[in-house]
PDB file of C-alpha atoms and ligand atoms in Angstrom:
ATOM      1  CA  MET A1223      -7.742  -8.528 -22.265  1.00 95.00           C
ATOM      2  CA  LYS A1224      -7.927  -9.152 -26.244  1.00 97.00           C
ATOM      3  CA  ILE A1225      -4.706  -9.191 -27.677  1.00 97.00           C
ATOM      4  CA  ILE A1226      -4.059  -8.674 -31.531  1.00 98.00           C
ATOM      5  CA  ALA A1227      -0.617  -9.381 -32.780  1.00 98.00           C
ATOM      6  CA  VAL A1228       0.479  -7.050 -35.396  1.00 98.00           C
ATOM      7  CA  PRO A1229       3.939  -7.239 -37.592  1.00 98.00           C
ATOM      8  CA  ASN A1230       4.936  -4.116 -37.969  1.00 98.00           C
ATOM      9  CA  TYR A1231       4.271  -0.052 -36.590  1.00 98.00           C
ATOM     10  CA  GLU A1232       2.922   0.507 -39.815  1.00 98.00           C
ATOM     11  CA  ALA A1233       0.263  -2.489 -39.156  1.00 98.00           C
ATOM     12  CA  LEU A1234      -0.172  -1.464 -35.538  1.00 98.00           C
ATOM     13  CA  SER A1235      -1.038   2.563 -36.857  1.00 98.00           C
ATOM     14  CA  ARG A1236      -3.506   1.033 -39.692  1.00 98.00           C
ATOM     15  CA  CYS A1237      -5.243  -1.495 -37.217  1.00 98.00           C
ATOM     16  CA  ALA A1238      -5.315   0.998 -34.260  1.00 98.00           C
ATOM     17  CA  ALA A1239      -6.850   4.082 -37.194  1.00 98.00           C
ATOM     18  CA  ASP A1240      -9.784   1.014 -37.983  1.00 98.00           C
ATOM     19  CA  ILE A1241     -10.554   0.149 -34.341  1.00 98.00           C
ATOM     20  CA  VAL A1242     -11.392   4.525 -34.255  1.00 98.00           C
ATOM     21  CA  GLU A1243     -13.543   4.503 -37.426  1.00 98.00           C
ATOM     22  CA  ALA A1244     -15.405   1.798 -36.606  1.00 98.00           C
ATOM     23  CA  GLN A1245     -15.979   3.016 -33.146  1.00 98.00           C
ATOM     24  CA  LEU A1246     -16.887   6.599 -34.963  1.00 97.00           C
ATOM     25  CA  ARG A1247     -19.238   5.158 -37.731  1.00 96.00           C
ATOM     26  CA  GLN A1248     -21.368   3.538 -34.842  1.00 97.00           C
ATOM     27  CA  LYS A1249     -21.206   6.519 -32.497  1.00 97.00           C
ATOM     28  CA  PRO A1250     -20.483   9.453 -34.647  1.00 96.00           C
ATOM     29  CA  ASP A1251     -20.594  11.539 -30.961  1.00 96.00           C
ATOM     30  CA  THR A1252     -18.231   9.636 -29.492  1.00 98.00           C
ATOM     31  CA  CYS A1253     -15.705  10.965 -26.577  1.00 98.00           C
ATOM     32  CA  LEU A1254     -12.340   9.604 -27.714  1.00 98.00           C
ATOM     33  CA  GLY A1255     -10.129   9.253 -24.790  1.00 98.00           C
ATOM     34  CA  THR A1256      -6.590  10.863 -26.233  1.00 98.00           C
ATOM     35  CA  VAL A1257      -3.054  10.511 -25.726  1.00 98.00           C
ATOM     36  CA  THR A1258       0.274  11.597 -27.179  1.00 96.00           C
ATOM     37  CA  GLY A1259       3.652  10.117 -27.561  1.00 94.00           C
ATOM     38  CA  SER A1260       5.258   7.865 -30.380  1.00 95.00           C
ATOM     39  CA  SER A1261       2.444   5.583 -29.997  1.00 98.00           C
ATOM     40  CA  PRO A1262      -0.147   6.463 -31.420  1.00 98.00           C
ATOM     41  CA  GLU A1263       1.462   8.946 -34.372  1.00 98.00           C
ATOM     42  CA  GLY A1264       1.120   6.495 -36.926  1.00 98.00           C
ATOM     43  CA  MET A1265      -2.841   6.419 -35.986  1.00 98.00           C
ATOM     44  CA  TYR A1266      -3.820   9.930 -35.529  1.00 98.00           C
ATOM     45  CA  ARG A1267      -1.753  10.434 -39.331  1.00 98.00           C
ATOM     46  CA  GLU A1268      -4.062   7.503 -40.564  1.00 98.00           C
ATOM     47  CA  LEU A1269      -7.157   9.186 -39.225  1.00 98.00           C
ATOM     48  CA  VAL A1270      -5.770  12.179 -40.506  1.00 98.00           C
ATOM     49  CA  ARG A1271      -5.273  10.342 -44.286  1.00 98.00           C
ATOM     50  CA  ARG A1272      -9.370   9.141 -44.156  1.00 98.00           C
ATOM     51  CA  HIS A1273     -10.903  11.730 -42.963  1.00 98.00           C
ATOM     52  CA  ARG A1274      -9.034  13.962 -46.088  1.00 98.00           C
ATOM     53  CA  GLU A1275      -9.238  10.989 -48.598  1.00 98.00           C
ATOM     54  CA  GLU A1276     -12.061   8.956 -47.533  1.00 97.00           C
ATOM     55  CA  GLY A1277     -14.544  11.481 -45.992  1.00 96.00           C
ATOM     56  CA  LEU A1278     -13.908   9.953 -42.305  1.00 97.00           C
ATOM     57  CA  GLU A1279     -16.621  12.392 -40.696  1.00 96.00           C
ATOM     58  CA  LEU A1280     -14.788  13.516 -36.894  1.00 97.00           C
ATOM     59  CA  SER A1281     -16.523  17.068 -36.656  1.00 95.00           C
ATOM     60  CA  ARG A1282     -18.923  15.639 -34.193  1.00 95.00           C
ATOM     61  CA  ILE A1283     -15.983  13.940 -31.641  1.00 97.00           C
ATOM     62  CA  ARG A1284     -15.868  15.348 -28.429  1.00 97.00           C
ATOM     63  CA  THR A1285     -11.507  14.133 -27.284  1.00 98.00           C
ATOM     64  CA  VAL A1286     -10.169  14.294 -23.816  1.00 98.00           C
ATOM     65  CA  ASN A1287      -6.707  14.128 -23.421  1.00 98.00           C
ATOM     66  CA  THR A1288      -4.760  12.177 -20.860  1.00 98.00           C
ATOM     67  CA  ASP A1289      -2.223  14.298 -19.881  1.00 97.00           C
ATOM     68  CA  GLU A1290      -0.583  18.034 -20.038  1.00 98.00           C
ATOM     69  CA  TYR A1291       2.759  19.481 -18.976  1.00 97.00           C
ATOM     70  CA  VAL A1292       2.744  21.749 -15.438  1.00 97.00           C
ATOM     71  CA  GLY A1293       4.058  24.992 -16.943  1.00 96.00           C
ATOM     72  CA  LEU A1294       3.779  24.824 -20.928  1.00 96.00           C
ATOM     73  CA  SER A1295       0.800  26.762 -22.548  1.00 96.00           C
ATOM     74  CA  GLY A1296      -1.496  25.481 -25.125  1.00 96.00           C
ATOM     75  CA  THR A1297       0.695  27.306 -27.859  1.00 97.00           C
ATOM     76  CA  HIS A1298       3.903  25.934 -26.641  1.00 95.00           C
ATOM     77  CA  PRO A1299       5.491  23.530 -29.580  1.00 95.00           C
ATOM     78  CA  GLN A1300       6.108  21.193 -26.762  1.00 94.00           C
ATOM     79  CA  SER A1301       2.646  21.130 -25.282  1.00 96.00           C
ATOM     80  CA  TYR A1302       0.329  18.498 -25.600  1.00 97.00           C
ATOM     81  CA  ARG A1303      -2.402  20.164 -26.814  1.00 98.00           C
ATOM     82  CA  TYR A1304       0.118  22.435 -29.100  1.00 98.00           C
ATOM     83  CA  TYR A1305       0.807  18.431 -30.229  1.00 97.00           C
ATOM     84  CA  LEU A1306      -2.582  17.289 -30.896  1.00 98.00           C
ATOM     85  CA  GLU A1307      -3.920  20.537 -32.716  1.00 98.00           C
ATOM     86  CA  GLU A1308      -1.706  20.293 -35.061  1.00 98.00           C
ATOM     87  CA  HIS A1309      -1.646  16.903 -35.918  1.00 98.00           C
ATOM     88  CA  PHE A1310      -4.873  15.809 -34.926  1.00 98.00           C
ATOM     89  CA  PHE A1311      -7.743  18.204 -33.987  1.00 98.00           C
ATOM     90  CA  ARG A1312      -6.978  20.283 -37.144  1.00 98.00           C
ATOM     91  CA  PRO A1313      -6.531  18.611 -39.804  1.00 98.00           C
ATOM     92  CA  CYS A1314      -9.363  16.383 -38.467  1.00 97.00           C
ATOM     93  CA  GLY A1315     -11.516  19.273 -38.413  1.00 96.00           C
ATOM     94  CA  ILE A1316     -12.057  18.579 -35.114  1.00 96.00           C
ATOM     95  CA  PRO A1317     -13.544  22.064 -33.043  1.00 95.00           C
ATOM     96  CA  SER A1318     -11.221  23.391 -30.774  1.00 95.00           C
ATOM     97  CA  GLU A1319     -14.496  23.469 -27.977  1.00 96.00           C
ATOM     98  CA  LEU A1320     -14.863  19.874 -28.400  1.00 96.00           C
ATOM     99  CA  THR A1321     -11.811  19.071 -27.242  1.00 98.00           C
ATOM    100  CA  ALA A1322     -10.064  18.891 -24.061  1.00 98.00           C
ATOM    101  CA  VAL A1323      -6.711  19.046 -22.206  1.00 98.00           C
ATOM    102  CA  PRO A1324      -5.212  19.835 -18.985  1.00 98.00           C
ATOM    103  CA  GLN A1325      -4.404  23.454 -18.867  1.00 98.00           C
ATOM    104  CA  GLY A1326      -0.525  23.303 -18.468  1.00 97.00           C
ATOM    105  CA  ASP A1327      -0.082  26.980 -17.420  1.00 97.00           C
ATOM    106  CA  ALA A1328      -3.195  27.112 -14.495  1.00 97.00           C
ATOM    107  CA  ALA A1329      -2.050  29.696 -11.942  1.00 97.00           C
ATOM    108  CA  ASP A1330      -3.649  27.135  -9.592  1.00 98.00           C
ATOM    109  CA  PRO A1331      -2.432  23.506 -11.163  1.00 97.00           C
ATOM    110  CA  GLU A1332      -4.124  21.755  -8.084  1.00 98.00           C
ATOM    111  CA  ALA A1333      -7.207  23.857  -8.766  1.00 98.00           C
ATOM    112  CA  GLU A1334      -7.045  22.581 -12.569  1.00 98.00           C
ATOM    113  CA  CYS A1335      -6.831  18.806 -11.467  1.00 98.00           C
ATOM    114  CA  ARG A1336     -10.030  19.336  -9.572  1.00 98.00           C
ATOM    115  CA  ARG A1337     -11.899  21.300 -12.401  1.00 98.00           C
ATOM    116  CA  TYR A1338     -10.337  18.633 -15.348  1.00 98.00           C
ATOM    117  CA  GLU A1339     -11.720  15.496 -12.808  1.00 98.00           C
ATOM    118  CA  ALA A1340     -15.128  16.744 -12.833  1.00 98.00           C
ATOM    119  CA  LEU A1341     -14.673  17.739 -16.780  1.00 98.00           C
ATOM    120  CA  CYS A1342     -13.785  13.538 -17.100  1.00 97.00           C
ATOM    121  CA  SER A1343     -16.589  12.300 -14.568  1.00 95.00           C
ATOM    122  CA  SER A1344     -19.087  14.456 -16.903  1.00 94.00           C
ATOM    123  CA  HIS A1345     -17.400  12.875 -19.886  1.00 90.00           C
ATOM    124  CA  PRO A1346     -16.054   9.400 -19.786  1.00 95.00           C
ATOM    125  CA  ALA A1347     -14.580   7.759 -22.998  1.00 98.00           C
ATOM    126  CA  ASP A1348     -16.201   5.112 -24.904  1.00 98.00           C
ATOM    127  CA  LEU A1349     -13.069   4.549 -26.449  1.00 98.00           C
ATOM    128  CA  GLN A1350      -9.843   5.203 -24.423  1.00 98.00           C
ATOM    129  CA  ILE A1351      -6.536   5.227 -26.336  1.00 98.00           C
ATOM    130  CA  LEU A1352      -3.281   4.598 -24.297  1.00 98.00           C
ATOM    131  CA  GLY A1353       0.357   4.091 -24.517  1.00 98.00           C
ATOM    132  CA  VAL A1354       2.576   2.911 -22.107  1.00 97.00           C
ATOM    133  CA  GLY A1355       5.679   4.010 -20.755  1.00 94.00           C
ATOM    134  CA  HIS A1356       8.978   2.731 -20.779  1.00 90.00           C
ATOM    135  CA  THR A1357       7.838   3.213 -16.309  1.00 90.00           C
ATOM    136  CA  GLY A1358       4.432   1.223 -17.394  1.00 95.00           C
ATOM    137  CA  HIS A1359       2.769   4.581 -16.809  1.00 94.00           C
ATOM    138  CA  ILE A1360      -0.209   5.379 -18.125  1.00 97.00           C
ATOM    139  CA  GLY A1361      -0.879   8.974 -19.086  1.00 95.00           C
ATOM    140  CA  PHE A1362       1.496   9.998 -16.445  1.00 94.00           C
ATOM    141  CA  ASN A1363       0.963   8.056 -13.366  1.00 95.00           C
ATOM    142  CA  GLU A1364       4.439   7.084 -12.582  1.00 93.00           C
ATOM    143  CA  PRO A1365       5.504   3.722 -10.883  1.00 94.00           C
ATOM    144  CA  ALA A1366       4.071   4.529  -6.763  1.00 95.00           C
ATOM    145  CA  ASP A1367       2.787   2.611  -3.562  1.00 97.00           C
ATOM    146  CA  ASP A1368      -0.797   2.754  -4.589  1.00 97.00           C
ATOM    147  CA  PHE A1369      -3.087   3.139  -7.258  1.00 97.00           C
ATOM    148  CA  PRO A1370      -4.030   6.814  -7.489  1.00 97.00           C
ATOM    149  CA  GLU A1371      -7.414   7.586  -8.445  1.00 97.00           C
ATOM    150  CA  LEU A1372      -8.347  11.356  -9.277  1.00 98.00           C
ATOM    151  CA  THR A1373      -6.873  13.697 -11.979  1.00 98.00           C
ATOM    152  CA  HIS A1374      -3.358  15.283  -9.968  1.00 98.00           C
ATOM    153  CA  LEU A1375      -0.199  16.465 -10.253  1.00 98.00           C
ATOM    154  CA  VAL A1376       2.690  14.099 -10.374  1.00 96.00           C
ATOM    155  CA  ASP A1377       6.753  14.539 -10.731  1.00 94.00           C
ATOM    156  CA  LEU A1378       7.728  12.727 -13.579  1.00 92.00           C
ATOM    157  CA  ALA A1379      10.260   9.928 -13.682  1.00 88.00           C
ATOM    158  CA  PRO A1380      13.882   9.721 -14.693  1.00 90.00           C
ATOM    159  CA  GLN A1381      13.029   7.374 -17.271  1.00 88.00           C
ATOM    160  CA  THR A1382      10.228   9.310 -18.337  1.00 88.00           C
ATOM    161  CA  LEU A1383      11.877  12.613 -18.530  1.00 91.00           C
ATOM    162  CA  ALA A1384      14.914  10.647 -20.364  1.00 90.00           C
ATOM    163  CA  ALA A1385      12.386   9.104 -22.849  1.00 87.00           C
ATOM    164  CA  ASN A1386      10.661  12.442 -23.608  1.00 87.00           C
ATOM    165  CA  ALA A1387      13.904  14.830 -24.097  1.00 88.00           C
ATOM    166  CA  ARG A1388      14.026  13.968 -27.538  1.00 87.00           C
ATOM    167  CA  TYR A1389      10.907  16.275 -27.708  1.00 86.00           C
ATOM    168  CA  PHE A1390      13.079  19.450 -26.472  1.00 89.00           C
ATOM    169  CA  ASP A1391      15.051  21.883 -28.123  1.00 89.00           C
ATOM    170  CA  ASP A1392      16.680  22.326 -24.740  1.00 89.00           C
ATOM    171  CA  PRO A1393      15.822  19.554 -22.403  1.00 85.00           C
ATOM    172  CA  ASP A1394      16.869  21.664 -19.218  1.00 87.00           C
ATOM    173  CA  THR A1395      13.494  23.488 -20.324  1.00 87.00           C
ATOM    174  CA  MET A1396      11.384  20.378 -19.616  1.00 93.00           C
ATOM    175  CA  PRO A1397       8.861  20.401 -17.414  1.00 95.00           C
ATOM    176  CA  ARG A1398       9.412  18.484 -14.043  1.00 96.00           C
ATOM    177  CA  GLN A1399       5.703  18.038 -13.428  1.00 97.00           C
ATOM    178  CA  ALA A1400       2.813  16.912 -15.092  1.00 97.00           C
ATOM    179  CA  ILE A1401      -1.583  17.488 -14.563  1.00 98.00           C
ATOM    180  CA  THR A1402      -2.764  13.322 -15.285  1.00 98.00           C
ATOM    181  CA  VAL A1403      -5.781  12.192 -15.381  1.00 98.00           C
ATOM    182  CA  GLY A1404      -5.937   8.944 -12.133  1.00 98.00           C
ATOM    183  CA  LEU A1405      -6.462   5.554 -12.947  1.00 97.00           C
ATOM    184  CA  GLY A1406      -9.887   6.548 -11.989  1.00 97.00           C
ATOM    185  CA  VAL A1407     -10.650   8.103 -15.017  1.00 97.00           C
ATOM    186  CA  LEU A1408      -8.697   5.550 -17.368  1.00 98.00           C
ATOM    187  CA  MET A1409     -10.686   2.712 -15.729  1.00 98.00           C
ATOM    188  CA  ARG A1410     -14.708   4.552 -16.495  1.00 98.00           C
ATOM    189  CA  ALA A1411     -13.444   4.491 -20.438  1.00 98.00           C
ATOM    190  CA  LYS A1412     -16.596   2.113 -21.823  1.00 98.00           C
ATOM    191  CA  ARG A1413     -13.319   0.358 -24.194  1.00 98.00           C
ATOM    192  CA  ILE A1414      -9.722   1.070 -24.123  1.00 98.00           C
ATOM    193  CA  LEU A1415      -7.019   0.885 -26.948  1.00 98.00           C
ATOM    194  CA  LEU A1416      -3.562  -0.007 -25.853  1.00 98.00           C
ATOM    195  CA  LEU A1417      -0.997   0.657 -28.215  1.00 98.00           C
ATOM    196  CA  LEU A1418       2.944  -0.868 -27.910  1.00 98.00           C
ATOM    197  CA  SER A1419       5.363  -0.790 -30.153  1.00 98.00           C
ATOM    198  CA  GLY A1420       9.109  -1.610 -30.571  1.00 98.00           C
ATOM    199  CA  SER A1421      11.774  -3.633 -28.651  1.00 98.00           C
ATOM    200  CA  GLY A1422      12.353  -0.902 -26.225  1.00 96.00           C
ATOM    201  CA  LYS A1423       8.768  -1.883 -25.165  1.00 98.00           C
ATOM    202  CA  ALA A1424       9.188  -5.865 -25.053  1.00 98.00           C
ATOM    203  CA  GLU A1425      10.307  -5.555 -21.302  1.00 97.00           C
ATOM    204  CA  ILE A1426       7.342  -3.592 -20.384  1.00 97.00           C
ATOM    205  CA  THR A1427       4.761  -5.907 -22.344  1.00 98.00           C
ATOM    206  CA  GLU A1428       6.101  -8.722 -20.765  1.00 98.00           C
ATOM    207  CA  ARG A1429       5.436  -7.262 -16.911  1.00 97.00           C
ATOM    208  CA  LEU A1430       1.980  -5.978 -18.307  1.00 97.00           C
ATOM    209  CA  LEU A1431       1.005  -9.490 -19.897  1.00 97.00           C
ATOM    210  CA  CYS A1432       2.867 -11.483 -17.349  1.00 96.00           C
ATOM    211  CA  GLY A1433       3.327  -9.834 -14.015  1.00 96.00           C
ATOM    212  CA  ARG A1434       1.611  -8.962 -11.145  1.00 98.00           C
ATOM    213  CA  ILE A1435      -1.491  -6.445 -10.676  1.00 98.00           C
ATOM    214  CA  VAL A1436       0.915  -3.795  -8.778  1.00 98.00           C
ATOM    215  CA  PRO A1437       1.111   0.010  -9.078  1.00 97.00           C
ATOM    216  CA  GLN A1438       4.660  -0.057  -9.072  1.00 97.00           C
ATOM    217  CA  VAL A1439       3.643  -0.747 -12.808  1.00 97.00           C
ATOM    218  CA  PRO A1440       0.299   0.921 -13.427  1.00 97.00           C
ATOM    219  CA  ALA A1441      -0.046  -0.454 -16.737  1.00 98.00           C
ATOM    220  CA  THR A1442      -1.212  -3.592 -14.931  1.00 98.00           C
ATOM    221  CA  ILE A1443      -4.137  -2.696 -13.299  1.00 98.00           C
ATOM    222  CA  LEU A1444      -5.678  -2.637 -17.311  1.00 98.00           C
ATOM    223  CA  ARG A1445      -5.686  -6.180 -16.271  1.00 98.00           C
ATOM    224  CA  LEU A1446      -8.941  -5.644 -14.691  1.00 98.00           C
ATOM    225  CA  HIS A1447     -10.853  -3.527 -17.345  1.00 98.00           C
ATOM    226  CA  PRO A1448     -13.587  -5.538 -19.078  1.00 98.00           C
ATOM    227  CA  ASP A1449     -12.701  -3.978 -21.942  1.00 98.00           C
ATOM    228  CA  VAL A1450      -9.638  -4.209 -23.656  1.00 98.00           C
ATOM    229  CA  THR A1451      -7.909  -3.918 -26.901  1.00 98.00           C
ATOM    230  CA  ALA A1452      -4.201  -4.335 -27.080  1.00 98.00           C
ATOM    231  CA  VAL A1453      -2.865  -4.278 -30.451  1.00 98.00           C
ATOM    232  CA  ILE A1454       0.665  -4.858 -30.472  1.00 98.00           C
ATOM    233  CA  ASP A1455       3.446  -5.562 -32.923  1.00 98.00           C
ATOM    234  CA  GLU A1456       6.265  -8.009 -32.712  1.00 98.00           C
ATOM    235  CA  ASP A1457       8.916  -6.428 -32.046  1.00 98.00           C
ATOM    236  CA  ALA A1458       7.317  -5.924 -28.421  1.00 98.00           C
ATOM    237  CA  LEU A1459       6.071  -9.113 -28.175  1.00 98.00           C
ATOM    238  CA  GLN A1460       9.121 -10.608 -28.531  1.00 97.00           C
ATOM    239  CA  LEU A1461       9.350 -11.589 -24.914  1.00 98.00           C
ATOM    240  CA  VAL A1462       5.869 -12.651 -24.685  1.00 97.00           C
ATOM    241  CA  ARG A1463       6.265 -14.974 -27.101  1.00 97.00           C
ATOM    242  CA  ALA A1464       8.936 -16.372 -25.840  1.00 95.00           C
ATOM    243  CA  HIS A1465       8.243 -16.901 -22.250  1.00 94.00           C
ATOM    244  CA  ALA A1466       4.482 -17.048 -22.165  1.00 94.00           C
ATOM    245  CA  PRO A1467       3.192 -18.143 -25.973  1.00 91.00           C
ATOM    246  CA  ASN A1468      -0.405 -19.460 -25.102  1.00 93.00           C
ATOM    247  CA  LEU A1469      -1.534 -15.779 -23.892  1.00 93.00           C
ATOM    248  CA  ILE A1470      -0.882 -14.570 -27.890  1.00 93.00           C
ATOM    249  CA  PRO A1471      -3.667 -15.572 -30.087  1.00 88.00           C
TER     250      PRO A1471
HETATM  251  C1  LIG B1229       4.329   9.654 -22.445  1.00 55.34           C
HETATM  252  C2  LIG B1229       2.595  10.027 -22.299  1.00 55.34           C
HETATM  253  C3  LIG B1229       1.785   8.920 -22.202  1.00 55.34           C
HETATM  254  C4  LIG B1229       2.138   8.302 -23.314  1.00 55.34           C
HETATM  255  C5  LIG B1229       3.304   7.356 -22.600  1.00 55.34           C
HETATM  256  C6  LIG B1229       4.288   6.535 -23.777  1.00 55.34           C
HETATM  257  O1  LIG B1229       4.807  10.242 -21.733  1.00 55.34           O
HETATM  258  N1  LIG B1229       2.721  11.131 -21.360  1.00 55.34           N
HETATM  259  O2  LIG B1229       0.490   9.002 -22.843  1.00 55.34           O
HETATM  260  O3  LIG B1229       1.625   7.424 -23.485  1.00 55.34           O
HETATM  261  O4  LIG B1229       4.666   8.389 -22.141  1.00 55.34           O
HETATM  262  O5  LIG B1229       4.465   7.289 -24.561  1.00 55.34           O
HETATM  263  P1  LIG B1229       5.383   6.495 -26.469  1.00 55.34           P
HETATM  264  O6  LIG B1229       3.991   5.915 -27.091  1.00 55.34           O
HETATM  265  O7  LIG B1229       6.225   7.443 -27.118  1.00 55.34           O
HETATM  266  O8  LIG B1229       6.170   5.513 -25.967  1.00 55.34           O
END
C-alpha cells in the first residue's frame, strides 16, 4: 500500500483529483468505482471545477458505485444515486446511462444484488475510490465474522447509522439496510484510491495500517491488494505517526 501523507482535507482532495485526472487522461473510457460520504466530497468538487474551468473530459467514463440504501429511490434526496447525480455526474457531463448505482427501491432486493454483482463483474473498476467508515467498513461491508465476497444486503451497524444520520432530516426515516458490493468486487479493481481524513479516522487508520487483517475491520483486506494508494491527512495519521512512524514515507 502506497501512503501519500498530506497536510489537510483540501490537499487530500486536490491530490485525489490529480490521481483521478491522470487516470482519465491515460484511459478516457475508464471504469471509475465511485463512493459517497464526506471523504470524497472535496475530490468531486475539484473534478467538477477542473471540468468546467480546465476542460477535463469525463463524458466517456463509466461509473459503478459501491452501495445504496434499501428503500430509497434514485430521486430521494438522501439516496446515493441522487447525491452522485447532483454532485458529480450532471455537473461533469457524465451520461446517466454510463453510470451504475444499485437500485435501492428494487421490488426484490436479493435479485438486485445478483443483477448488480453481474454488472460489476462485467465492468471491473480501473480505479476504485474508497473511504473507510468509522467501523472500518468499505462500501457498506460492515464488521463481520467473514469477508463477504458477493454483492449483498447488509444491516447497517449502529455506529454507521449514527454517523450517517446527519444526512437525514428525520433520522427515524433512515434506512436500516443497504445493498453493497462485496469485497470480491473491490479486490478485483485494478487500482484502489483510498481516502482518509480527520482526527475521527485516526484510530481506524492505525487499525487499517498496523492491525491484523481481520473481517472485524473489513478495510484491512485492502493490504492484500497489489495497487492501493492511500491519501491520508495529518489528522488521520496522528496515531500512526506516534506508534509506527516507519510506515509513513
Ligand atoms: C458511508 C459509505 C461508504 C463510505 C463510508 C465512509 O456510509 N457507505 O461508501 O466510504 O461510509 O464515509 P465518510 O467518508 O463520510 O467517513
